């Protein structure tokens, strides 16, 4: 199908087992002009071939709205928002509704990023309402889950991560796994200089996969893409993306430079 901006979108398809996702979260970086220049440069990179790689970029709201009116975003890049309101519309100053996000041509939205949970202080109930609101507007939620260092050291990985999944996906019924993406973010491995080992990443993703099957059913839970988001960069992405239970990466700092992001896309294509 085509998105509202006319770019070709494959989001309605069931996720193929060998497809990798490369998702760039710009966080609070890039003005409108910087965003346009970024995509002009990224457009010179070799586009991913076939259906091996799906590329998504999450700009800030201002840049996202401005990009909808330009032809600078390559056809092989999907856009998403970094957050979404829990309400459809109304007197909620500063909030941005799913319909507003859809009007830019965006197809995805981040929900429950660790910075929203731990810095902004968003509650589990609020994130659940945001996810439901997004699904009802035909946006694809990228649900972020993960534990802090204190929770990991206390042996509460499953308790915390499963609890985040349980609350966010309570009473959620999906037609297929392509309607949802999950991103595992070990909070203790983001910008701390401490990296998760491949064994730790694979174990966490495997546990999340099994829990998704319990929550959503074997077929749908088994086809939801699970991304890794813990200080991913070109130097470590090949080994991470090659793990059996990892479907790609949610990338922060390394997505801010078009050359580094293009390198990550090329790595995903070779895994």
GROMACS .gro file of C-alpha atoms in nm:
model
  271
    1UNK     CA    1   0.000   0.000   0.000
    2UNK     CA    2   0.104   0.363  -0.023
    3UNK     CA    3   0.138   0.600   0.269
    4UNK     CA    4  -0.036   0.937   0.278
    5UNK     CA    5   0.277   1.101   0.134
    6UNK     CA    6   0.283   0.864  -0.163
    7UNK     CA    7   0.591   0.669  -0.054
    8UNK     CA    8   0.566   0.296  -0.101
    9UNK     CA    9   0.501   0.113   0.225
   10UNK     CA   10   0.530  -0.260   0.295
   11UNK     CA   11   0.389  -0.232   0.647
   12UNK     CA   12   0.074  -0.429   0.571
   13UNK     CA   13   0.267  -0.745   0.494
   14UNK     CA   14   0.346  -1.019   0.740
   15UNK     CA   15   0.707  -0.990   0.853
   16UNK     CA   16   0.935  -1.227   0.666
   17UNK     CA   17   1.169  -1.428   0.885
   18UNK     CA   18   1.480  -1.288   0.716
   19UNK     CA   19   1.375  -0.921   0.709
   20UNK     CA   20   1.575  -0.682   0.925
   21UNK     CA   21   1.460  -0.342   1.046
   22UNK     CA   22   1.690  -0.044   1.084
   23UNK     CA   23   1.513   0.228   1.282
   24UNK     CA   24   1.676   0.563   1.357
   25UNK     CA   25   1.555   0.768   1.654
   26UNK     CA   26   1.679   1.126   1.621
   27UNK     CA   27   1.556   1.224   1.968
   28UNK     CA   28   1.575   1.604   2.023
   29UNK     CA   29   1.812   1.677   1.737
   30UNK     CA   30   1.791   1.840   1.393
   31UNK     CA   31   1.618   2.153   1.275
   32UNK     CA   32   1.396   2.145   0.966
   33UNK     CA   33   1.684   2.241   0.738
   34UNK     CA   34   1.917   1.987   0.898
   35UNK     CA   35   1.654   1.716   0.853
   36UNK     CA   36   1.610   1.800   0.484
   37UNK     CA   37   1.987   1.805   0.429
   38UNK     CA   38   2.016   1.468   0.604
   39UNK     CA   39   1.778   1.300   0.362
   40UNK     CA   40   1.932   1.466   0.060
   41UNK     CA   41   2.261   1.301   0.161
   42UNK     CA   42   2.100   0.969   0.257
   43UNK     CA   43   1.932   0.954  -0.083
   44UNK     CA   44   2.275   0.919  -0.243
   45UNK     CA   45   2.331   0.588  -0.059
   46UNK     CA   46   2.258   0.258  -0.229
   47UNK     CA   47   1.898   0.168  -0.141
   48UNK     CA   48   1.831  -0.172   0.018
   49UNK     CA   49   1.741  -0.435  -0.240
   50UNK     CA   50   1.416  -0.629  -0.233
   51UNK     CA   51   1.253  -0.686   0.105
   52UNK     CA   52   1.563  -0.768   0.308
   53UNK     CA   53   1.569  -0.440   0.503
   54UNK     CA   54   1.298  -0.203   0.623
   55UNK     CA   55   1.422   0.146   0.711
   56UNK     CA   56   1.235   0.376   0.950
   57UNK     CA   57   1.339   0.721   1.075
   58UNK     CA   58   1.182   0.896   1.374
   59UNK     CA   59   1.241   1.274   1.348
   60UNK     CA   60   1.112   1.530   1.595
   61UNK     CA   61   0.756   1.652   1.538
   62UNK     CA   62   0.865   1.979   1.373
   63UNK     CA   63   1.091   1.808   1.122
   64UNK     CA   64   0.836   1.531   1.063
   65UNK     CA   65   0.569   1.783   0.962
   66UNK     CA   66   0.807   1.976   0.737
   67UNK     CA   67   0.936   1.664   0.561
   68UNK     CA   68   0.583   1.581   0.446
   69UNK     CA   69   0.596   1.874   0.204
   70UNK     CA   70   0.933   1.792   0.047
   71UNK     CA   71   1.056   1.527  -0.190
   72UNK     CA   72   1.381   1.480   0.000
   73UNK     CA   73   1.287   1.156   0.182
   74UNK     CA   74   1.385   0.850  -0.026
   75UNK     CA   75   1.097   0.621  -0.123
   76UNK     CA   76   1.262   0.335   0.068
   77UNK     CA   77   1.247   0.521   0.401
   78UNK     CA   78   0.939   0.511   0.625
   79UNK     CA   79   0.883   0.786   0.879
   80UNK     CA   80   0.757   0.768   1.235
   81UNK     CA   81   0.689   0.995   1.533
   82UNK     CA   82   0.880   0.978   1.860
   83UNK     CA   83   0.564   1.001   2.070
   84UNK     CA   84   0.184   1.026   2.040
   85UNK     CA   85  -0.108   1.151   2.246
   86UNK     CA   86  -0.325   0.913   2.444
   87UNK     CA   87  -0.635   1.100   2.325
   88UNK     CA   88  -0.793   1.134   1.980
   89UNK     CA   89  -0.831   1.514   2.002
   90UNK     CA   90  -0.932   1.785   2.244
   91UNK     CA   91  -0.799   2.049   2.483
   92UNK     CA   92  -0.458   1.890   2.541
   93UNK     CA   93  -0.204   2.167   2.487
   94UNK     CA   94   0.123   2.046   2.338
   95UNK     CA   95  -0.005   1.700   2.245
   96UNK     CA   96  -0.002   1.552   1.893
   97UNK     CA   97  -0.275   1.307   1.793
   98UNK     CA   98  -0.240   0.992   1.582
   99UNK     CA   99  -0.444   1.154   1.304
  100UNK     CA  100  -0.200   1.447   1.295
  101UNK     CA  101   0.090   1.204   1.271
  102UNK     CA  102  -0.081   1.007   0.996
  103UNK     CA  103  -0.140   1.329   0.801
  104UNK     CA  104   0.238   1.366   0.758
  105UNK     CA  105   0.257   1.025   0.589
  106UNK     CA  106   0.419   0.867   0.894
  107UNK     CA  107   0.342   0.500   0.954
  108UNK     CA  108   0.507   0.424   1.289
  109UNK     CA  109   0.527   0.571   1.639
  110UNK     CA  110   0.757   0.509   1.934
  111UNK     CA  111   0.578   0.426   2.260
  112UNK     CA  112   0.740   0.385   2.600
  113UNK     CA  113   1.095   0.477   2.507
  114UNK     CA  114   1.316   0.453   2.815
  115UNK     CA  115   1.357   0.831   2.821
  116UNK     CA  116   0.979   0.876   2.824
  117UNK     CA  117   0.943   0.620   3.103
  118UNK     CA  118   1.233   0.724   3.325
  119UNK     CA  119   1.291   1.094   3.251
  120UNK     CA  120   0.942   1.218   3.160
  121UNK     CA  121   0.780   0.973   3.401
  122UNK     CA  122   0.508   0.829   3.178
  123UNK     CA  123   0.297   0.567   3.353
  124UNK     CA  124   0.219   0.217   3.231
  125UNK     CA  125  -0.149   0.308   3.196
  126UNK     CA  126  -0.070   0.615   2.985
  127UNK     CA  127   0.150   0.408   2.754
  128UNK     CA  128  -0.126   0.149   2.718
  129UNK     CA  129  -0.371   0.420   2.610
  130UNK     CA  130  -0.118   0.560   2.364
  131UNK     CA  131  -0.070   0.217   2.210
  132UNK     CA  132  -0.444   0.154   2.176
  133UNK     CA  133  -0.496   0.501   2.029
  134UNK     CA  134  -0.219   0.440   1.775
  135UNK     CA  135  -0.355   0.104   1.665
  136UNK     CA  136  -0.701   0.249   1.619
  137UNK     CA  137  -0.551   0.512   1.388
  138UNK     CA  138  -0.362   0.246   1.187
  139UNK     CA  139  -0.024   0.357   1.314
  140UNK     CA  140   0.227   0.084   1.396
  141UNK     CA  141   0.348   0.115   1.757
  142UNK     CA  142   0.713   0.045   1.828
  143UNK     CA  143   0.676  -0.055   2.192
  144UNK     CA  144   0.996  -0.007   2.392
  145UNK     CA  145   1.065  -0.224   2.697
  146UNK     CA  146   1.368  -0.278   2.917
  147UNK     CA  147   1.512  -0.292   3.266
  148UNK     CA  148   1.740  -0.062   3.464
  149UNK     CA  149   2.074  -0.172   3.611
  150UNK     CA  150   1.920  -0.198   3.958
  151UNK     CA  151   1.639  -0.418   3.826
  152UNK     CA  152   1.883  -0.641   3.637
  153UNK     CA  153   2.110  -0.681   3.938
  154UNK     CA  154   1.805  -0.772   4.149
  155UNK     CA  155   1.714  -1.049   3.904
  156UNK     CA  156   1.394  -0.875   3.798
  157UNK     CA  157   1.444  -0.878   3.421
  158UNK     CA  158   1.146  -1.100   3.348
  159UNK     CA  159   0.928  -0.934   3.610
  160UNK     CA  160   0.995  -0.587   3.472
  161UNK     CA  161   0.997  -0.656   3.098
  162UNK     CA  162   0.703  -0.899   3.106
  163UNK     CA  163   0.513  -0.650   3.321
  164UNK     CA  164   0.572  -0.375   3.067
  165UNK     CA  165   0.447  -0.602   2.788
  166UNK     CA  166   0.148  -0.722   2.989
  167UNK     CA  167   0.027  -0.372   3.068
  168UNK     CA  168   0.086  -0.219   2.726
  169UNK     CA  169  -0.073  -0.509   2.538
  170UNK     CA  170  -0.362  -0.574   2.776
  171UNK     CA  171  -0.677  -0.658   2.575
  172UNK     CA  172  -0.492  -0.590   2.248
  173UNK     CA  173  -0.595  -0.809   1.956
  174UNK     CA  174  -0.393  -0.794   1.635
  175UNK     CA  175  -0.479  -0.925   1.290
  176UNK     CA  176  -0.113  -1.005   1.222
  177UNK     CA  177   0.231  -0.943   1.365
  178UNK     CA  178   0.305  -0.657   1.124
  179UNK     CA  179   0.080  -0.429   1.332
  180UNK     CA  180   0.334  -0.414   1.615
  181UNK     CA  181   0.709  -0.385   1.670
  182UNK     CA  182   0.882  -0.436   2.006
  183UNK     CA  183   1.218  -0.280   2.090
  184UNK     CA  184   1.424  -0.417   2.380
  185UNK     CA  185   1.621  -0.139   2.548
  186UNK     CA  186   1.840  -0.246   2.838
  187UNK     CA  187   1.846   0.094   3.010
  188UNK     CA  188   2.174   0.004   3.179
  189UNK     CA  189   2.346  -0.029   2.840
  190UNK     CA  190   2.238   0.303   2.687
  191UNK     CA  191   2.504   0.575   2.697
  192UNK     CA  192   2.668   0.423   3.006
  193UNK     CA  193   2.974   0.267   2.848
  194UNK     CA  194   2.850  -0.075   2.962
  195UNK     CA  195   2.752  -0.296   2.672
  196UNK     CA  196   2.524  -0.598   2.683
  197UNK     CA  197   2.691  -0.916   2.561
  198UNK     CA  198   2.546  -1.100   2.264
  199UNK     CA  199   2.443  -1.378   2.502
  200UNK     CA  200   2.250  -1.132   2.720
  201UNK     CA  201   2.081  -0.979   2.414
  202UNK     CA  202   1.980  -1.315   2.269
  203UNK     CA  203   1.849  -1.438   2.605
  204UNK     CA  204   1.634  -1.126   2.654
  205UNK     CA  205   1.496  -1.136   2.299
  206UNK     CA  206   1.415  -1.506   2.329
  207UNK     CA  207   1.226  -1.444   2.654
  208UNK     CA  208   1.034  -1.156   2.495
  209UNK     CA  209   0.947  -1.373   2.194
  210UNK     CA  210   0.808  -1.650   2.414
  211UNK     CA  211   0.605  -1.401   2.616
  212UNK     CA  212   0.464  -1.237   2.302
  213UNK     CA  213   0.345  -1.579   2.188
  214UNK     CA  214   0.165  -1.623   2.519
  215UNK     CA  215   0.005  -1.279   2.497
  216UNK     CA  216  -0.083  -1.265   2.127
  217UNK     CA  217  -0.091  -1.629   2.018
  218UNK     CA  218   0.185  -1.836   1.863
  219UNK     CA  219   0.143  -1.718   1.503
  220UNK     CA  220   0.111  -1.345   1.569
  221UNK     CA  221   0.348  -1.334   1.866
  222UNK     CA  222   0.602  -1.528   1.665
  223UNK     CA  223   0.597  -1.278   1.379
  224UNK     CA  224   0.624  -0.947   1.568
  225UNK     CA  225   0.964  -0.791   1.495
  226UNK     CA  226   1.185  -0.748   1.802
  227UNK     CA  227   1.454  -0.481   1.770
  228UNK     CA  228   1.755  -0.423   1.993
  229UNK     CA  229   1.819  -0.072   2.120
  230UNK     CA  230   2.129  -0.049   2.337
  231UNK     CA  231   2.409   0.172   2.199
  232UNK     CA  232   2.398   0.014   1.852
  233UNK     CA  233   2.667   0.134   1.612
  234UNK     CA  234   2.832   0.011   1.290
  235UNK     CA  235   3.109  -0.159   1.488
  236UNK     CA  236   2.872  -0.395   1.674
  237UNK     CA  237   2.560  -0.412   1.457
  238UNK     CA  238   2.657  -0.709   1.242
  239UNK     CA  239   2.705  -0.940   1.540
  240UNK     CA  240   2.387  -0.817   1.710
  241UNK     CA  241   2.162  -0.825   1.402
  242UNK     CA  242   2.290  -1.173   1.325
  243UNK     CA  243   2.156  -1.319   1.649
  244UNK     CA  244   1.868  -1.565   1.595
  245UNK     CA  245   1.611  -1.367   1.798
  246UNK     CA  246   1.707  -1.015   1.683
  247UNK     CA  247   1.514  -0.859   1.395
  248UNK     CA  248   1.709  -0.535   1.372
  249UNK     CA  249   1.801  -0.228   1.570
  250UNK     CA  250   1.652   0.086   1.721
  251UNK     CA  251   1.943   0.324   1.682
  252UNK     CA  252   2.000   0.657   1.854
  253UNK     CA  253   2.326   0.848   1.817
  254UNK     CA  254   2.455   0.642   1.524
  255UNK     CA  255   2.148   0.735   1.319
  256UNK     CA  256   2.222   1.108   1.329
  257UNK     CA  257   2.488   1.096   1.056
  258UNK     CA  258   2.363   0.985   0.713
  259UNK     CA  259   2.690   0.805   0.638
  260UNK     CA  260   2.676   0.597   0.959
  261UNK     CA  261   2.305   0.522   0.911
  262UNK     CA  262   2.369   0.413   0.552
  263UNK     CA  263   2.644   0.183   0.681
  264UNK     CA  264   2.401   0.027   0.930
  265UNK     CA  265   2.150  -0.032   0.650
  266UNK     CA  266   2.418  -0.199   0.438
  267UNK     CA  267   2.520  -0.418   0.732
  268UNK     CA  268   2.159  -0.528   0.788
  269UNK     CA  269   2.134  -0.623   0.423
  270UNK     CA  270   2.435  -0.854   0.455
  271UNK     CA  271   2.327  -1.031   0.777
   0.00000   0.00000   0.00000
